[in-house]
Coordinates of C-alpha atoms in Angstrom, one line a residue:
M1 CA 0.0 5.0 24.3
Q2 CA 2.4 6.0 21.2
T3 CA 4.9 7.6 23.8
L4 CA 4.8 5.0 26.1
V5 CA 5.8 2.3 23.3
A6 CA 8.6 4.6 21.9
L7 CA 9.9 4.7 25.6
L8 CA 9.8 1.0 26.4
R9 CA 11.5 0.4 22.7
R10 CA 14.6 2.6 23.8
V11 CA 15.0 1.4 27.1
A12 CA 14.3 -2.2 26.6
P13 CA 17.0 -4.7 25.3
S14 CA 16.7 -5.0 21.8
W15 CA 16.9 -9.4 22.3
A16 CA 13.6 -8.4 25.1
V17 CA 11.8 -6.8 22.1
G18 CA 12.4 -9.2 19.4
A19 CA 11.1 -12.0 22.0
Y20 CA 8.3 -9.9 22.5
H21 CA 7.2 -9.6 19.4
Y22 CA 8.1 -13.5 18.5
A23 CA 6.3 -14.6 21.0
Q24 CA 2.9 -12.4 20.2
A25 CA 3.0 -13.7 16.6
W26 CA 3.4 -17.2 17.9
S27 CA 0.4 -16.8 19.9
A28 CA -1.8 -14.9 17.5
A29 CA -1.4 -17.9 15.1
L30 CA -2.0 -20.5 17.8
W31 CA -5.1 -18.4 18.9
F32 CA -6.5 -18.5 15.4
G33 CA -5.4 -22.2 14.2
F34 CA -2.7 -21.4 12.0
P35 CA -4.6 -20.5 9.1
S36 CA -2.3 -20.0 6.5
R37 CA -1.7 -23.5 6.3
R38 CA -5.1 -23.7 4.5
L39 CA -4.5 -21.1 1.9
C40 CA -2.0 -19.8 -0.7
V41 CA -0.5 -16.5 0.9
I42 CA 1.6 -14.4 -1.4
G43 CA 3.3 -11.5 0.3
V44 CA 4.6 -8.4 -1.7
T45 CA 7.3 -6.6 -0.3
G46 CA 9.6 -3.6 -1.7
T47 CA 10.3 0.1 -1.3
D48 CA 7.7 1.3 -3.5
G49 CA 4.7 -0.4 -5.5
K50 CA 3.6 -2.8 -2.8
S51 CA -0.1 -2.0 -2.2
T52 CA -0.7 -1.3 -6.1
T53 CA 0.7 -4.6 -6.8
V54 CA -1.0 -6.2 -3.9
E55 CA -4.5 -4.8 -5.3
M56 CA -3.5 -6.0 -8.8
I57 CA -2.6 -9.6 -7.9
A58 CA -5.9 -10.0 -5.8
H59 CA -8.3 -8.4 -8.6
I60 CA -6.7 -10.7 -11.2
L61 CA -7.4 -14.0 -9.0
N62 CA -10.4 -12.8 -7.9
A63 CA -11.3 -12.3 -11.6
A64 CA -9.9 -15.9 -12.2
G65 CA -12.2 -17.5 -9.8
M66 CA -9.8 -17.9 -7.3
K67 CA -11.4 -16.1 -4.0
T68 CA -8.7 -14.0 -2.5
A69 CA -8.3 -11.9 1.1
I70 CA -6.3 -8.8 0.7
S71 CA -4.3 -6.9 3.1
S72 CA -2.3 -3.5 2.0
S73 CA -2.2 0.1 3.3
I74 CA -5.2 0.9 1.2
H75 CA -7.6 -2.1 1.6
I76 CA -8.4 -5.1 3.9
G77 CA -11.0 -7.5 3.7
V78 CA -12.2 -10.8 2.1
G79 CA -13.6 -11.5 -1.2
E80 CA -16.1 -8.4 -2.3
A81 CA -16.4 -7.4 1.7
V82 CA -13.1 -5.2 1.5
R83 CA -13.1 -1.9 3.3
K84 CA -10.6 1.1 3.6
N85 CA -7.3 0.1 5.9
T86 CA -7.6 3.4 8.4
M87 CA -4.8 1.6 10.6
K88 CA -1.8 3.9 9.3
M89 CA -0.1 0.5 8.9
S90 CA 0.9 -1.2 5.5
M91 CA 1.0 -4.4 7.6
P92 CA -1.1 -4.7 10.6
G93 CA -0.2 -6.4 13.6
P94 CA 0.0 -10.4 14.1
F95 CA -3.3 -10.9 15.7
A96 CA -5.2 -8.6 12.9
L97 CA -3.2 -10.1 10.3
Q98 CA -4.0 -14.0 11.9
R99 CA -7.7 -12.9 12.1
L100 CA -7.9 -11.9 8.3
L101 CA -6.3 -15.0 7.6
R102 CA -9.0 -17.0 9.8
E103 CA -11.5 -15.0 8.4
A104 CA -10.6 -15.9 4.8
V105 CA -10.6 -19.7 5.6
S106 CA -14.1 -19.3 7.0
A107 CA -15.0 -17.7 3.8
Q108 CA -13.6 -20.6 1.7
C109 CA -11.0 -18.4 0.3
S110 CA -8.0 -20.2 -1.5
H111 CA -5.5 -17.4 -1.5
A112 CA -4.5 -14.2 0.5
V113 CA -2.3 -11.3 -0.7
L114 CA -0.5 -9.6 2.0
E115 CA 1.7 -6.3 1.9
V116 CA 4.8 -7.1 4.0
S117 CA 6.8 -4.1 5.3
S118 CA 10.3 -4.4 6.7
E119 CA 9.1 -3.0 10.0
G120 CA 6.6 -5.9 9.9
V121 CA 9.5 -8.3 9.5
I122 CA 11.9 -6.9 12.4
Q123 CA 8.7 -7.2 14.2
H124 CA 8.2 -10.7 13.4
R125 CA 4.6 -10.2 12.0
H126 CA 5.6 -12.8 9.5
V127 CA 6.7 -15.7 11.0
C128 CA 3.6 -18.4 11.4
I129 CA 2.3 -17.3 8.5
E130 CA 3.4 -19.9 5.5
F131 CA 4.1 -17.9 2.5
H132 CA 3.8 -19.5 -1.0
A133 CA 5.2 -16.6 -3.0
A134 CA 7.2 -13.9 -2.3
V135 CA 7.2 -10.6 -4.4
L136 CA 10.1 -7.8 -4.5
T137 CA 8.8 -5.1 -6.4
N138 CA 12.2 -2.9 -5.6
I139 CA 14.6 -2.0 -3.2
Y140 CA 15.8 1.5 -2.5
P141 CA 17.3 3.3 1.0
E142 CA 14.5 3.6 3.0
H143 CA 13.7 3.7 6.9
I144 CA 17.7 4.1 7.5
E145 CA 17.1 5.0 10.9
R146 CA 14.7 2.4 12.0
H147 CA 17.2 -0.7 10.3
G148 CA 20.5 1.5 11.3
S149 CA 21.6 0.8 7.4
F150 CA 20.6 0.1 4.3
E151 CA 22.4 -3.2 4.3
A152 CA 20.4 -4.1 7.4
Y153 CA 17.1 -2.9 5.6
R154 CA 18.0 -5.0 2.8
K155 CA 18.4 -8.1 5.1
A156 CA 14.8 -7.6 6.4
K157 CA 13.7 -7.9 3.0
M158 CA 15.7 -10.8 2.2
R159 CA 14.7 -12.6 5.5
F160 CA 11.1 -12.4 4.5
V161 CA 11.7 -13.8 0.9
R162 CA 13.7 -16.5 2.3
R163 CA 10.8 -17.5 4.1
A164 CA 8.7 -18.3 0.8
R165 CA 10.1 -21.8 -0.5
A166 CA 7.5 -21.8 -3.6
V167 CA 7.7 -19.0 -5.6
H168 CA 9.9 -15.9 -5.8
V169 CA 9.2 -13.0 -7.9
L170 CA 12.0 -10.2 -8.5
N171 CA 12.5 -7.3 -10.3
A172 CA 15.1 -8.1 -12.9
E173 CA 16.3 -4.4 -13.3
D174 CA 17.0 -3.7 -9.5
K175 CA 20.3 -3.1 -8.7
N176 CA 19.8 -5.4 -5.3
L177 CA 18.8 -8.4 -7.8
E178 CA 22.0 -10.5 -7.1
F179 CA 21.4 -10.7 -3.1
F180 CA 17.8 -12.4 -3.9
V181 CA 17.9 -14.4 -6.9
H182 CA 20.0 -17.2 -5.5
L183 CA 17.7 -17.4 -2.5
P184 CA 16.3 -20.7 -2.8
A185 CA 12.8 -21.3 -4.4
E186 CA 11.1 -23.9 -6.2
R187 CA 10.4 -21.2 -9.0
T188 CA 12.0 -17.8 -9.6
Y189 CA 10.0 -15.6 -12.0
L190 CA 11.8 -12.3 -13.1
F191 CA 10.0 -9.2 -14.5
S192 CA 11.6 -6.2 -17.1
T193 CA 11.0 -4.0 -19.5
D194 CA 14.3 -5.0 -21.5
A195 CA 14.9 -8.5 -22.5
A196 CA 18.7 -8.1 -22.0
H197 CA 17.8 -8.6 -17.9
S198 CA 16.7 -12.2 -18.3
A199 CA 19.1 -14.1 -16.8
G200 CA 19.8 -17.3 -14.7
G201 CA 17.4 -19.6 -16.9
H202 CA 14.7 -18.2 -14.6
E203 CA 11.2 -17.6 -16.2
T204 CA 11.2 -13.8 -17.3
I205 CA 8.0 -11.7 -18.3
I206 CA 9.0 -8.7 -20.6
V207 CA 7.1 -6.0 -20.5
E208 CA 7.0 -4.3 -24.4
H209 CA 5.6 -1.3 -26.2
I210 CA 4.8 0.9 -23.2
E211 CA 2.2 3.8 -24.1
E212 CA 0.7 6.0 -21.4
T213 CA -1.8 8.6 -21.4
P214 CA -3.8 10.6 -19.0
E215 CA -6.4 7.6 -19.1
G216 CA -3.8 5.2 -18.3
I217 CA -1.3 3.0 -19.7
S218 CA -1.1 0.0 -22.7
F219 CA 1.8 -2.5 -23.4
S220 CA 2.2 -6.3 -24.3
V221 CA 3.6 -9.2 -23.0
R222 CA 4.3 -12.5 -24.9
G223 CA 1.8 -10.9 -27.7
V224 CA -1.2 -10.5 -25.3
P225 CA -2.2 -7.0 -25.1
F226 CA -3.0 -5.2 -21.7
R227 CA -4.7 -2.0 -21.2
L228 CA -4.9 -0.8 -17.7
P229 CA -6.7 2.8 -16.2
L230 CA -3.8 3.4 -14.2
L231 CA -1.2 5.9 -14.9
G232 CA 2.5 5.7 -15.2
R233 CA 5.0 3.6 -16.7
V234 CA 5.7 2.3 -13.0
N235 CA 2.4 0.6 -13.0
A236 CA 3.8 -1.6 -16.1
Y237 CA 6.5 -3.0 -13.5
N238 CA 3.6 -3.5 -11.0
A239 CA 1.4 -5.2 -13.5
A240 CA 4.7 -7.3 -14.6
S241 CA 5.0 -8.7 -10.8
A242 CA 1.3 -9.7 -10.8
L243 CA 1.5 -11.4 -13.7
C244 CA 4.4 -13.3 -12.5
V245 CA 2.1 -14.4 -9.6
A246 CA -0.6 -15.1 -11.9
L247 CA 1.5 -17.1 -14.0
S248 CA 2.5 -19.2 -11.0
Q249 CA -1.3 -19.9 -10.0
G250 CA -2.0 -20.8 -13.6
V251 CA -3.9 -18.1 -14.5
P252 CA -3.5 -17.6 -18.3
L253 CA -2.0 -14.1 -19.7
E254 CA -5.4 -13.5 -21.3
T255 CA -7.5 -14.1 -18.4
A256 CA -5.1 -11.6 -16.4
S257 CA -5.3 -8.7 -19.5
A258 CA -9.5 -9.0 -19.2
A259 CA -9.1 -8.7 -15.3
L260 CA -6.8 -5.5 -15.5
K261 CA -8.6 -3.5 -17.9
T262 CA -11.6 -3.7 -15.1
I263 CA -9.1 -2.7 -12.5
A264 CA -10.4 0.2 -10.3
R265 CA -8.0 3.1 -10.0
V266 CA -6.3 2.8 -7.0
P267 CA -7.2 5.9 -4.4
G268 CA -4.6 8.3 -3.9
R269 CA -2.0 6.7 -6.3
M270 CA -1.3 9.0 -9.3
E271 CA -5.0 10.1 -9.4
A272 CA -6.1 13.1 -11.2
V273 CA -8.7 14.6 -9.2
A274 CA -9.4 18.0 -11.3
N275 CA -8.7 19.7 -14.4
N276 CA -9.5 22.7 -16.6
P277 CA -8.0 25.3 -16.4
F278 CA -5.0 23.2 -14.6
T279 CA -4.8 20.0 -13.6
V280 CA -4.6 18.6 -10.0
L281 CA -2.9 15.1 -9.4
V282 CA -2.7 13.6 -6.0
D283 CA 0.2 10.7 -5.0
Y284 CA 1.1 8.9 -2.0
A285 CA 5.1 9.3 -3.2
V286 CA 7.0 9.4 0.1
T287 CA 10.3 8.0 -0.9
P288 CA 13.1 9.6 -2.8
N289 CA 12.5 7.3 -5.8
A290 CA 8.7 7.5 -5.8
L291 CA 8.9 11.1 -6.0
Q292 CA 11.2 11.3 -8.5
N293 CA 9.0 8.7 -10.7
L294 CA 5.9 10.7 -9.5
Y295 CA 7.7 14.2 -11.2
E296 CA 8.8 12.3 -14.4
T297 CA 5.6 10.6 -15.2
A298 CA 3.6 13.7 -14.7
K299 CA 5.8 15.6 -17.2
R300 CA 5.8 12.8 -19.9
I301 CA 1.9 12.5 -19.8
W302 CA 0.6 16.0 -19.3
K303 CA 3.4 17.9 -20.6
P304 CA 2.3 20.8 -18.1
N305 CA 3.4 24.7 -19.0
R306 CA 4.5 25.0 -15.3
M307 CA 4.4 22.1 -12.3
V308 CA 3.2 23.4 -9.0
C309 CA 4.2 20.9 -6.2
V310 CA 3.0 20.6 -2.8
F311 CA 4.5 18.4 0.0
G312 CA 6.2 17.8 3.2
A313 CA 8.1 14.9 5.1
C314 CA 7.3 12.5 8.0
G315 CA 8.3 13.5 11.4
G316 CA 9.0 11.5 14.2
G317 CA 12.6 11.1 13.6
R318 CA 11.4 9.0 10.7
D319 CA 14.1 8.7 8.0
A320 CA 15.3 12.7 8.3
W321 CA 18.4 12.2 5.7
K322 CA 15.8 11.8 3.0
R323 CA 14.3 15.9 3.9
P324 CA 17.0 17.7 1.9
V325 CA 17.0 14.7 -1.0
L326 CA 13.4 15.1 -1.4
G327 CA 13.8 18.7 -1.5
E328 CA 16.4 18.7 -4.2
I329 CA 14.4 16.3 -6.3
A330 CA 11.6 18.6 -6.0
G331 CA 14.2 21.5 -7.2
R332 CA 15.1 19.8 -10.0
H333 CA 11.6 19.4 -11.2
C334 CA 9.1 21.7 -10.1
D335 CA 8.5 25.3 -11.1
A336 CA 7.2 26.3 -7.7
I337 CA 7.3 24.4 -4.4
I338 CA 4.9 24.9 -1.3
L339 CA 6.2 23.0 1.8
T340 CA 3.6 22.0 4.3
N341 CA 2.7 19.5 6.7
E342 CA 2.6 15.5 6.2
D343 CA 2.8 13.8 9.7
P344 CA 4.8 15.9 11.9
F345 CA 4.1 13.6 15.1
D346 CA 6.1 15.0 17.8
E347 CA 8.6 16.8 15.5
H348 CA 8.0 20.9 15.0
P349 CA 6.8 21.0 11.5
A350 CA 8.7 24.1 10.9
R351 CA 12.0 21.8 11.8
I352 CA 10.9 19.2 9.1
V353 CA 10.1 21.8 6.4
S354 CA 13.6 23.4 6.9
E355 CA 15.5 20.5 6.5
I356 CA 13.4 20.0 2.9
R357 CA 14.2 23.5 2.0
G358 CA 17.9 23.0 2.5
G359 CA 17.9 20.7 -0.5
I360 CA 16.4 23.1 -2.7
D361 CA 17.7 25.2 -5.1
R362 CA 17.9 28.8 -3.9
E363 CA 16.7 30.1 -7.3
R364 CA 13.3 28.1 -6.9
E365 CA 10.1 29.7 -6.0
V366 CA 9.5 28.2 -2.7
W367 CA 6.6 28.8 -0.1
E368 CA 6.5 27.5 3.4
V369 CA 2.8 27.1 4.3
L370 CA 2.3 24.6 7.3
D371 CA -1.5 24.4 7.0
R372 CA -1.9 21.7 4.4
R373 CA -5.1 23.2 3.5
E374 CA -3.8 26.8 3.1
A375 CA -0.8 25.3 1.0
I376 CA -3.3 23.4 -1.4
Q377 CA -5.1 27.1 -1.9
K378 CA -1.2 28.8 -2.5
A379 CA -0.7 26.0 -5.1
Y380 CA -3.9 27.3 -6.6
S381 CA -3.6 30.6 -6.8
L382 CA -0.2 30.1 -8.3
A383 CA -1.6 27.9 -11.2
G384 CA -2.6 28.7 -14.7
R385 CA -4.3 27.6 -17.5
G386 CA -2.0 24.2 -18.8
D387 CA -0.3 23.9 -15.2
L388 CA -0.2 20.8 -13.3
V389 CA -0.4 20.9 -9.5
V390 CA 1.2 18.0 -7.7
L391 CA 0.0 17.1 -4.1
S392 CA 2.3 14.2 -3.1
G393 CA 2.6 12.8 0.8
K394 CA -0.9 11.7 1.9
G395 CA -2.8 9.7 -0.9
S396 CA -5.7 7.6 0.4
E397 CA -4.4 8.4 4.0
D398 CA -7.4 9.7 6.3
S399 CA -5.4 11.6 8.5
I400 CA -2.4 13.9 9.6
T401 CA -0.7 12.9 12.8
L402 CA 0.6 15.4 15.4
A403 CA 2.3 15.3 18.9
R404 CA 1.2 12.8 21.4
G405 CA -1.0 10.9 18.7
E406 CA -3.5 13.6 18.0
K407 CA -5.0 12.8 14.6
I408 CA -6.5 15.4 12.0
P409 CA -9.1 13.6 9.9
W410 CA -7.8 14.6 6.5
N411 CA -9.0 13.2 2.8
E412 CA -6.3 14.8 0.2
V413 CA -8.8 14.2 -2.8
E414 CA -12.0 15.7 -1.3
I415 CA -10.3 18.5 0.1
A416 CA -8.5 19.4 -3.2
Q417 CA -11.3 19.0 -5.2
E418 CA -13.4 21.0 -2.6
L419 CA -10.9 24.0 -3.0
F420 CA -10.6 23.6 -6.6
R421 CA -14.3 24.2 -6.8
S422 CA -14.0 27.2 -4.5
H423 CA -10.6 28.5 -6.7
S424 CA -12.8 28.3 -9.8
S425 CA -15.9 29.7 -8.6
M426 CA -14.0 32.8 -7.2
D427 CA -12.1 33.2 -11.0
R428 CA -15.6 33.2 -12.7
A429 CA -16.8 35.6 -10.1
Q430 CA -14.0 38.0 -10.9
P431 CA -14.8 40.7 -13.5
S432 CA -13.3 41.0 -16.8
E433 CA -11.4 43.4 -17.9
G434 CA -12.8 45.6 -20.8

């Protein structure tokens, strides 16, 4: 089926494909009775941080007594009836989205928080959804092959933000702020970690006194202390955007602080899954910016003796430009690198790995182990006491996608823990020297 869809995309005129998606979006909204008209719908877009931000916003609103539906690459559901998103899509198709919104109305939800992807925008999945608020976490080059250029990718984000006429939430530190800050909205909120970035008379959330530990982060906003069981400075930015939304909905900062203190760790996002004699960290990072943040954060928090990194890159012709870039970033930060499978689709895994390796400094220790389980085992064999093993690219995904849509069941956290236990048992079984 995926092969057929890909073929149709190549041979059908772009206007015909666009018309098909537009008609599908209208049909879905009509079938379910335009449910977004009876909800306050908040959309979250950006290159990185979308899923975590969606989780934070929904958690705050629910804690404030506003029953909320959620759709992200991690979870989907209504109120407390939330399930894992197994669709391998950060933004479902229009019928799935409209069905969710219809269920939200039936369950008497007041709000819905949706992750909005650029792919979803160019396929018109967002049309016929009346967005009250739009959040832009950040924007960096990504999905260039799909959009044709970074400018086209940025325009897709702008098309979505423009649809939300009531509230815009923007990253004041983003280099592309100027393209979004003048889009019309009743209220525009900015967020930053630096007061110098507040501009244009817009209400600005400034995050101050950020502290990172292996247990989480703490910071303050307007004198209100926050403590979250989430790792990394990047989550201070995600929280800041969520706080802007909370304020726009009349939720006091004190209520938001109490809520975020109890938020569950986001699966597969900067998740420490094992420690002693070395620590194992699982993260979804698939973009250059996310990988850079992951490595820098890991070094700041754990201060490891050595960092052993396992990762790959997506196949199927998706963003091949970034493969050597990911390699270059790993080469600067990692002491040992194991290149492996991520989601090769119909592309040969060895080719993907070779292109990543092209960006790595030749002096680095690099192994190519295409079987991801064996790659993790190799990383464990290289790690010593006080080291950090970083597994990136899969996060909470539940499969590895091969050619012709074949999927291998996969749970990075469970497999990492299973192999860690086996490795630890073998170490204990080794006779001591005497």
